[in-house]
Amino acid sequence: MIGQLSDALALTLRDRNRFLLSAGYAPVYSHDELEAPQLELVRAAVRRILTAHEPYPAIVIDRYHNLLDANASSALFTKDCASWLLAPPVNVLRLTLHPDGMAPRFINLSEWRPHLLGRLRREVETSGDSELNALYNELKAYPVLNPLPESRQRSAADICMPMRLRDGQRELAFYSTIATFGTPFDVTVSELAIESFFPADTATAHALNTEGARHHRALEMPASARRHVGGHRDDEHGEGRP
């Protein structure tokens, strides 16, 4: 009966465990740390996805939007961000919207900010999670920077809203997709999300394909800012190995 109710309510694995506990039953789903030996295959799979996505950025986050790992090209997003925002745990929403983070580089901040806040608000409403709610209230209170002038108008040809960033004298535009594990039986695994960014125009594709991951490796975010889900470690000189 509890299983049928959980299915009908589309409860997460975390909430299914709580439901079982409240009914006097033991939790069914494991809840291991990502670094646990039994999740080695999961970590390896995530690392393969990140590496294969080069030279385009890709990141891994948990249910609170904390950065767990990222490929080398993701350092493109962290240029000029305050060092304190890159101290662990790095919250990617805070990094994106804070005035000391990526916000000043956004060309379409007036579009992207409400998109992120709206998505987070829906997560809060669905989960009732107090930590997510605190994050939402924090982000909503950030001062709204004057958006940079729009370089072009949206057209009917746009298939979805891109993330448009100023990178020096050029503009880069990205779409993103979010992947999750399809049949998880562990709470931690069920809450992993891999966000992969793709060029939204030919200029961005040309720029990243021409420069390749080699350029971004020089800019790679500090290893301390992420939780190496692939099991790789820093070498003795302190250089991260993606």
PDB file of C-alpha atoms in Angstrom:
ATOM      1  CA  MET A   1       0.000   0.000   0.000  1.00  0.00           C
ATOM      2  CA  ILE A   2       2.771   2.448   0.919  1.00  0.00           C
ATOM      3  CA  GLY A   3       4.560   1.635  -2.320  1.00  0.00           C
ATOM      4  CA  GLN A   4       1.389   2.238  -4.334  1.00  0.00           C
ATOM      5  CA  LEU A   5       0.753   5.556  -2.589  1.00  0.00           C
ATOM      6  CA  SER A   6       4.360   6.590  -3.192  1.00  0.00           C
ATOM      7  CA  ASP A   7       3.994   5.780  -6.876  1.00  0.00           C
ATOM      8  CA  ALA A   8       0.718   7.676  -7.124  1.00  0.00           C
ATOM      9  CA  LEU A   9       2.250  10.732  -5.421  1.00  0.00           C
ATOM     10  CA  ALA A  10       5.458  10.438  -7.468  1.00  0.00           C
ATOM     11  CA  LEU A  11       7.528  10.712  -4.306  1.00  0.00           C
ATOM     12  CA  THR A  12      11.289  10.949  -4.488  1.00  0.00           C
ATOM     13  CA  LEU A  13      13.356   8.124  -2.996  1.00  0.00           C
ATOM     14  CA  ARG A  14      14.237  10.400  -0.074  1.00  0.00           C
ATOM     15  CA  ASP A  15      10.539  11.038   0.618  1.00  0.00           C
ATOM     16  CA  ARG A  16       9.650   7.365   0.149  1.00  0.00           C
ATOM     17  CA  ASN A  17      12.092   6.499   2.918  1.00  0.00           C
ATOM     18  CA  ARG A  18      10.546   9.160   5.147  1.00  0.00           C
ATOM     19  CA  PHE A  19       7.069   7.829   4.354  1.00  0.00           C
ATOM     20  CA  LEU A  20       8.119   4.323   5.323  1.00  0.00           C
ATOM     21  CA  LEU A  21       9.684   5.538   8.577  1.00  0.00           C
ATOM     22  CA  SER A  22       6.565   7.489   9.510  1.00  0.00           C
ATOM     23  CA  ALA A  23       4.518   4.329   8.992  1.00  0.00           C
ATOM     24  CA  GLY A  24       6.832   2.319  11.238  1.00  0.00           C
ATOM     25  CA  TYR A  25       8.784   0.527   8.513  1.00  0.00           C
ATOM     26  CA  ALA A  26      12.485   0.481   7.740  1.00  0.00           C
ATOM     27  CA  PRO A  27      13.699   2.517   4.751  1.00  0.00           C
ATOM     28  CA  VAL A  28      13.932   0.540   1.533  1.00  0.00           C
ATOM     29  CA  TYR A  29      16.362   2.697  -0.410  1.00  0.00           C
ATOM     30  CA  SER A  30      20.020   3.060   0.493  1.00  0.00           C
ATOM     31  CA  HIS A  31      21.522   6.484   1.071  1.00  0.00           C
ATOM     32  CA  ASP A  32      25.259   6.231   0.502  1.00  0.00           C
ATOM     33  CA  GLU A  33      27.862   8.961   0.297  1.00  0.00           C
ATOM     34  CA  LEU A  34      28.918   9.593  -3.281  1.00  0.00           C
ATOM     35  CA  GLU A  35      32.472   8.595  -2.376  1.00  0.00           C
ATOM     36  CA  ALA A  36      31.333   5.199  -1.059  1.00  0.00           C
ATOM     37  CA  PRO A  37      32.955   2.153  -2.744  1.00  0.00           C
ATOM     38  CA  GLN A  38      29.578   0.785  -3.832  1.00  0.00           C
ATOM     39  CA  LEU A  39      28.993   3.885  -5.983  1.00  0.00           C
ATOM     40  CA  GLU A  40      32.264   3.510  -7.889  1.00  0.00           C
ATOM     41  CA  LEU A  41      30.468   2.612 -11.133  1.00  0.00           C
ATOM     42  CA  VAL A  42      28.228   5.659 -10.771  1.00  0.00           C
ATOM     43  CA  ARG A  43      31.218   7.944 -10.276  1.00  0.00           C
ATOM     44  CA  ALA A  44      32.941   6.412 -13.290  1.00  0.00           C
ATOM     45  CA  ALA A  45      29.865   6.863 -15.468  1.00  0.00           C
ATOM     46  CA  VAL A  46      29.547  10.510 -14.470  1.00  0.00           C
ATOM     47  CA  ARG A  47      33.218  11.158 -15.139  1.00  0.00           C
ATOM     48  CA  ARG A  48      32.942   9.580 -18.610  1.00  0.00           C
ATOM     49  CA  ILE A  49      30.018  11.865 -19.450  1.00  0.00           C
ATOM     50  CA  LEU A  50      31.895  14.965 -18.290  1.00  0.00           C
ATOM     51  CA  THR A  51      35.034  14.076 -20.205  1.00  0.00           C
ATOM     52  CA  ALA A  52      33.193  13.095 -23.369  1.00  0.00           C
ATOM     53  CA  HIS A  53      31.400  16.440 -23.462  1.00  0.00           C
ATOM     54  CA  GLU A  54      34.611  18.426 -23.960  1.00  0.00           C
ATOM     55  CA  PRO A  55      35.178  21.026 -25.361  1.00  0.00           C
ATOM     56  CA  TYR A  56      31.741  22.082 -24.119  1.00  0.00           C
ATOM     57  CA  PRO A  57      31.022  22.721 -20.412  1.00  0.00           C
ATOM     58  CA  ALA A  58      29.301  20.129 -18.217  1.00  0.00           C
ATOM     59  CA  ILE A  59      28.719  20.039 -14.467  1.00  0.00           C
ATOM     60  CA  VAL A  60      27.296  17.698 -11.822  1.00  0.00           C
ATOM     61  CA  ILE A  61      25.132  19.010  -8.997  1.00  0.00           C
ATOM     62  CA  ASP A  62      23.230  17.621  -6.030  1.00  0.00           C
ATOM     63  CA  ARG A  63      19.653  18.350  -4.903  1.00  0.00           C
ATOM     64  CA  TYR A  64      20.724  21.680  -3.406  1.00  0.00           C
ATOM     65  CA  HIS A  65      22.503  22.761  -6.598  1.00  0.00           C
ATOM     66  CA  ASN A  66      25.913  22.312  -5.008  1.00  0.00           C
ATOM     67  CA  LEU A  67      28.704  21.564  -7.449  1.00  0.00           C
ATOM     68  CA  LEU A  68      30.012  18.019  -7.215  1.00  0.00           C
ATOM     69  CA  ASP A  69      32.239  17.983 -10.272  1.00  0.00           C
ATOM     70  CA  ALA A  70      32.780  19.689 -13.618  1.00  0.00           C
ATOM     71  CA  ASN A  71      34.813  19.193 -16.740  1.00  0.00           C
ATOM     72  CA  ALA A  72      37.686  21.487 -17.649  1.00  0.00           C
ATOM     73  CA  SER A  73      35.652  23.575 -20.083  1.00  0.00           C
ATOM     74  CA  SER A  74      33.303  24.647 -17.292  1.00  0.00           C
ATOM     75  CA  ALA A  75      36.029  26.994 -16.086  1.00  0.00           C
ATOM     76  CA  LEU A  76      34.791  29.268 -18.867  1.00  0.00           C
ATOM     77  CA  PHE A  77      31.907  30.152 -16.536  1.00  0.00           C
ATOM     78  CA  THR A  78      33.995  30.941 -13.461  1.00  0.00           C
ATOM     79  CA  LYS A  79      36.329  33.517 -14.956  1.00  0.00           C
ATOM     80  CA  ASP A  80      36.288  36.772 -12.960  1.00  0.00           C
ATOM     81  CA  CYS A  81      34.131  35.235 -10.196  1.00  0.00           C
ATOM     82  CA  ALA A  82      35.072  36.119  -6.612  1.00  0.00           C
ATOM     83  CA  SER A  83      37.232  33.472  -4.970  1.00  0.00           C
ATOM     84  CA  TRP A  84      34.868  33.153  -2.005  1.00  0.00           C
ATOM     85  CA  LEU A  85      32.126  31.962  -4.346  1.00  0.00           C
ATOM     86  CA  LEU A  86      34.437  29.163  -5.473  1.00  0.00           C
ATOM     87  CA  ALA A  87      35.154  27.952  -1.944  1.00  0.00           C
ATOM     88  CA  PRO A  88      33.400  24.639  -1.219  1.00  0.00           C
ATOM     89  CA  PRO A  89      30.617  23.948  -1.171  1.00  0.00           C
ATOM     90  CA  VAL A  90      30.095  25.865  -4.415  1.00  0.00           C
ATOM     91  CA  ASN A  91      26.433  26.532  -5.081  1.00  0.00           C
ATOM     92  CA  VAL A  92      25.957  26.987  -8.814  1.00  0.00           C
ATOM     93  CA  LEU A  93      22.822  29.113  -8.469  1.00  0.00           C
ATOM     94  CA  ARG A  94      24.581  31.460  -6.046  1.00  0.00           C
ATOM     95  CA  LEU A  95      27.599  31.557  -8.367  1.00  0.00           C
ATOM     96  CA  THR A  96      25.351  32.357 -11.322  1.00  0.00           C
ATOM     97  CA  LEU A  97      23.214  35.136  -9.833  1.00  0.00           C
ATOM     98  CA  HIS A  98      25.469  36.826  -7.289  1.00  0.00           C
ATOM     99  CA  PRO A  99      26.866  40.242  -8.318  1.00  0.00           C
ATOM    100  CA  ASP A 100      30.359  38.941  -7.484  1.00  0.00           C
ATOM    101  CA  GLY A 101      29.790  35.866  -9.623  1.00  0.00           C
ATOM    102  CA  MET A 102      28.607  35.378 -13.189  1.00  0.00           C
ATOM    103  CA  ALA A 103      25.775  37.921 -13.116  1.00  0.00           C
ATOM    104  CA  PRO A 104      27.783  40.869 -14.522  1.00  0.00           C
ATOM    105  CA  ARG A 105      28.736  38.792 -17.560  1.00  0.00           C
ATOM    106  CA  PHE A 106      25.149  37.932 -18.507  1.00  0.00           C
ATOM    107  CA  ILE A 107      23.798  39.646 -21.582  1.00  0.00           C
ATOM    108  CA  ASN A 108      20.264  38.383 -20.954  1.00  0.00           C
ATOM    109  CA  LEU A 109      20.216  38.466 -17.152  1.00  0.00           C
ATOM    110  CA  SER A 110      16.716  39.956 -17.232  1.00  0.00           C
ATOM    111  CA  GLU A 111      15.542  36.693 -18.831  1.00  0.00           C
ATOM    112  CA  TRP A 112      17.823  34.198 -17.138  1.00  0.00           C
ATOM    113  CA  ARG A 113      17.365  35.371 -13.531  1.00  0.00           C
ATOM    114  CA  PRO A 114      13.562  34.838 -13.415  1.00  0.00           C
ATOM    115  CA  HIS A 115      14.030  31.522 -15.219  1.00  0.00           C
ATOM    116  CA  LEU A 116      16.366  30.200 -12.504  1.00  0.00           C
ATOM    117  CA  LEU A 117      14.344  31.653  -9.642  1.00  0.00           C
ATOM    118  CA  GLY A 118      11.119  30.229 -11.049  1.00  0.00           C
ATOM    119  CA  ARG A 119      12.631  26.775 -11.400  1.00  0.00           C
ATOM    120  CA  LEU A 120      13.942  26.897  -7.837  1.00  0.00           C
ATOM    121  CA  ARG A 121      10.603  28.135  -6.510  1.00  0.00           C
ATOM    122  CA  ARG A 122       8.855  25.155  -8.092  1.00  0.00           C
ATOM    123  CA  GLU A 123      11.371  22.830  -6.434  1.00  0.00           C
ATOM    124  CA  VAL A 124      10.616  24.456  -3.079  1.00  0.00           C
ATOM    125  CA  GLU A 125       6.867  24.121  -3.592  1.00  0.00           C
ATOM    126  CA  THR A 126       7.191  20.483  -4.607  1.00  0.00           C
ATOM    127  CA  SER A 127       9.607  19.388  -1.887  1.00  0.00           C
ATOM    128  CA  GLY A 128       8.818  21.752   0.995  1.00  0.00           C
ATOM    129  CA  ASP A 129      12.557  21.681   1.705  1.00  0.00           C
ATOM    130  CA  SER A 130      13.601  24.418   4.131  1.00  0.00           C
ATOM    131  CA  GLU A 131      17.179  24.554   2.833  1.00  0.00           C
ATOM    132  CA  LEU A 132      16.011  25.092  -0.732  1.00  0.00           C
ATOM    133  CA  ASN A 133      13.590  27.722   0.504  1.00  0.00           C
ATOM    134  CA  ALA A 134      16.413  29.555   2.300  1.00  0.00           C
ATOM    135  CA  LEU A 135      18.463  29.465  -0.894  1.00  0.00           C
ATOM    136  CA  TYR A 136      15.529  30.828  -2.895  1.00  0.00           C
ATOM    137  CA  ASN A 137      15.041  33.717  -0.473  1.00  0.00           C
ATOM    138  CA  GLU A 138      18.759  34.493  -0.548  1.00  0.00           C
ATOM    139  CA  LEU A 139      18.948  34.577  -4.342  1.00  0.00           C
ATOM    140  CA  LYS A 140      15.760  36.597  -4.684  1.00  0.00           C
ATOM    141  CA  ALA A 141      17.217  39.271  -2.378  1.00  0.00           C
ATOM    142  CA  TYR A 142      20.316  39.871  -4.517  1.00  0.00           C
ATOM    143  CA  PRO A 143      20.386  43.332  -6.076  1.00  0.00           C
ATOM    144  CA  VAL A 144      19.343  43.212  -9.712  1.00  0.00           C
ATOM    145  CA  LEU A 145      22.167  44.474 -11.869  1.00  0.00           C
ATOM    146  CA  ASN A 146      21.361  46.667 -14.819  1.00  0.00           C
ATOM    147  CA  PRO A 147      21.181  44.158 -17.661  1.00  0.00           C
ATOM    148  CA  LEU A 148      23.640  44.596 -20.482  1.00  0.00           C
ATOM    149  CA  PRO A 149      22.082  45.768 -23.757  1.00  0.00           C
ATOM    150  CA  GLU A 150      20.505  42.990 -25.754  1.00  0.00           C
ATOM    151  CA  SER A 151      22.602  42.283 -28.847  1.00  0.00           C
ATOM    152  CA  ARG A 152      19.660  40.810 -30.707  1.00  0.00           C
ATOM    153  CA  GLN A 153      15.947  40.258 -30.368  1.00  0.00           C
ATOM    154  CA  ARG A 154      14.489  36.828 -29.821  1.00  0.00           C
ATOM    155  CA  SER A 155      12.907  35.393 -32.916  1.00  0.00           C
ATOM    156  CA  ALA A 156      10.558  32.596 -33.874  1.00  0.00           C
ATOM    157  CA  ALA A 157      13.645  30.646 -34.920  1.00  0.00           C
ATOM    158  CA  ASP A 158      14.791  30.324 -31.299  1.00  0.00           C
ATOM    159  CA  ILE A 159      14.041  26.819 -30.076  1.00  0.00           C
ATOM    160  CA  CYS A 160      14.561  27.679 -26.388  1.00  0.00           C
ATOM    161  CA  MET A 161      16.013  30.483 -24.300  1.00  0.00           C
ATOM    162  CA  PRO A 162      19.809  30.501 -24.455  1.00  0.00           C
ATOM    163  CA  MET A 163      22.209  31.550 -21.725  1.00  0.00           C
ATOM    164  CA  ARG A 164      24.142  34.423 -23.273  1.00  0.00           C
ATOM    165  CA  LEU A 165      27.441  35.475 -21.699  1.00  0.00           C
ATOM    166  CA  ARG A 166      29.974  38.163 -22.435  1.00  0.00           C
ATOM    167  CA  ASP A 167      33.459  36.659 -22.752  1.00  0.00           C
ATOM    168  CA  GLY A 168      35.914  39.461 -23.383  1.00  0.00           C
ATOM    169  CA  GLN A 169      34.899  41.127 -26.632  1.00  0.00           C
ATOM    170  CA  ARG A 170      32.713  38.261 -27.778  1.00  0.00           C
ATOM    171  CA  GLU A 171      29.338  36.811 -26.926  1.00  0.00           C
ATOM    172  CA  LEU A 172      28.832  33.105 -26.189  1.00  0.00           C
ATOM    173  CA  ALA A 173      25.417  31.453 -26.150  1.00  0.00           C
ATOM    174  CA  PHE A 174      24.462  28.077 -24.702  1.00  0.00           C
ATOM    175  CA  TYR A 175      21.517  25.751 -24.373  1.00  0.00           C
ATOM    176  CA  SER A 176      21.626  23.140 -21.647  1.00  0.00           C
ATOM    177  CA  THR A 177      20.225  19.690 -21.011  1.00  0.00           C
ATOM    178  CA  ILE A 178      19.871  17.972 -17.643  1.00  0.00           C
ATOM    179  CA  ALA A 179      20.413  14.219 -17.308  1.00  0.00           C
ATOM    180  CA  THR A 180      19.593  11.998 -14.338  1.00  0.00           C
ATOM    181  CA  PHE A 181      19.927   8.274 -13.665  1.00  0.00           C
ATOM    182  CA  GLY A 182      16.848   6.539 -14.999  1.00  0.00           C
ATOM    183  CA  THR A 183      16.416   3.706 -12.499  1.00  0.00           C
ATOM    184  CA  PRO A 184      18.136   4.665  -9.247  1.00  0.00           C
ATOM    185  CA  PHE A 185      17.762   2.673  -6.047  1.00  0.00           C
ATOM    186  CA  ASP A 186      19.959   4.921  -3.938  1.00  0.00           C
ATOM    187  CA  VAL A 187      18.886   8.342  -2.654  1.00  0.00           C
ATOM    188  CA  THR A 188      22.184  10.015  -3.531  1.00  0.00           C
ATOM    189  CA  VAL A 189      22.189   8.632  -7.067  1.00  0.00           C
ATOM    190  CA  SER A 190      18.574   9.675  -7.602  1.00  0.00           C
ATOM    191  CA  GLU A 191      19.452  13.261  -6.722  1.00  0.00           C
ATOM    192  CA  LEU A 192      22.442  13.644  -9.053  1.00  0.00           C
ATOM    193  CA  ALA A 193      21.927  15.896 -12.049  1.00  0.00           C
ATOM    194  CA  ILE A 194      24.355  16.332 -14.946  1.00  0.00           C
ATOM    195  CA  GLU A 195      23.878  19.616 -16.790  1.00  0.00           C
ATOM    196  CA  SER A 196      25.522  19.701 -20.201  1.00  0.00           C
ATOM    197  CA  PHE A 197      25.877  22.936 -22.148  1.00  0.00           C
ATOM    198  CA  PHE A 198      25.748  23.073 -25.952  1.00  0.00           C
ATOM    199  CA  PRO A 199      26.486  25.956 -28.321  1.00  0.00           C
ATOM    200  CA  ALA A 200      23.323  27.879 -29.203  1.00  0.00           C
ATOM    201  CA  ASP A 201      24.824  29.465 -32.306  1.00  0.00           C
ATOM    202  CA  THR A 202      27.516  28.798 -34.858  1.00  0.00           C
ATOM    203  CA  ALA A 203      29.844  31.478 -33.467  1.00  0.00           C
ATOM    204  CA  THR A 204      29.934  29.805 -30.048  1.00  0.00           C
ATOM    205  CA  ALA A 205      30.411  26.370 -31.591  1.00  0.00           C
ATOM    206  CA  HIS A 206      33.283  27.668 -33.721  1.00  0.00           C
ATOM    207  CA  ALA A 207      34.942  29.396 -30.750  1.00  0.00           C
ATOM    208  CA  LEU A 208      34.848  26.356 -28.460  1.00  0.00           C
ATOM    209  CA  ASN A 209      35.726  23.829 -31.144  1.00  0.00           C
ATOM    210  CA  THR A 210      38.638  25.928 -32.331  1.00  0.00           C
ATOM    211  CA  GLU A 211      40.089  26.566 -28.895  1.00  0.00           C
ATOM    212  CA  GLY A 212      39.211  23.133 -27.551  1.00  0.00           C
ATOM    213  CA  ALA A 213      39.532  22.023 -23.966  1.00  0.00           C
ATOM    214  CA  ARG A 214      43.238  22.927 -23.967  1.00  0.00           C
ATOM    215  CA  HIS A 215      42.450  26.619 -23.461  1.00  0.00           C
ATOM    216  CA  HIS A 216      40.029  25.946 -20.624  1.00  0.00           C
ATOM    217  CA  ARG A 217      42.361  23.594 -18.785  1.00  0.00           C
ATOM    218  CA  ALA A 218      44.544  26.603 -18.066  1.00  0.00           C
ATOM    219  CA  LEU A 219      41.537  28.238 -16.457  1.00  0.00           C
ATOM    220  CA  GLU A 220      40.234  25.178 -14.650  1.00  0.00           C
ATOM    221  CA  MET A 221      38.352  25.948 -11.466  1.00  0.00           C
ATOM    222  CA  PRO A 222      40.157  25.150  -8.216  1.00  0.00           C
ATOM    223  CA  ALA A 223      40.075  21.454  -7.392  1.00  0.00           C
ATOM    224  CA  SER A 224      38.893  22.332  -3.889  1.00  0.00           C
ATOM    225  CA  ALA A 225      35.695  23.739  -5.369  1.00  0.00           C
ATOM    226  CA  ARG A 226      34.442  20.350  -6.474  1.00  0.00           C
ATOM    227  CA  ARG A 227      34.096  16.838  -5.178  1.00  0.00           C
ATOM    228  CA  HIS A 228      35.904  14.724  -7.820  1.00  0.00           C
ATOM    229  CA  VAL A 229      33.119  12.217  -8.443  1.00  0.00           C
ATOM    230  CA  GLY A 230      35.298  10.297 -10.867  1.00  0.00           C
ATOM    231  CA  GLY A 231      37.636   9.213  -8.123  1.00  0.00           C
ATOM    232  CA  HIS A 232      40.579  11.123  -9.627  1.00  0.00           C
ATOM    233  CA  ARG A 233      42.887  12.940  -7.256  1.00  0.00           C
ATOM    234  CA  ASP A 234      45.196  15.937  -7.421  1.00  0.00           C
ATOM    235  CA  ASP A 235      48.781  15.043  -8.133  1.00  0.00           C
ATOM    236  CA  GLU A 236      51.648  15.938  -5.869  1.00  0.00           C
ATOM    237  CA  HIS A 237      51.985  19.347  -7.473  1.00  0.00           C
ATOM    238  CA  GLY A 238      48.387  20.213  -6.699  1.00  0.00           C
ATOM    239  CA  GLU A 239      47.187  20.196 -10.291  1.00  0.00           C
ATOM    240  CA  GLY A 240      43.739  18.744 -10.838  1.00  0.00           C
ATOM    241  CA  ARG A 241      43.458  15.851 -13.239  1.00  0.00           C
ATOM    242  CA  PRO A 242      40.117  15.923 -15.084  1.00  0.00           C
TER     243      PRO A 242
END
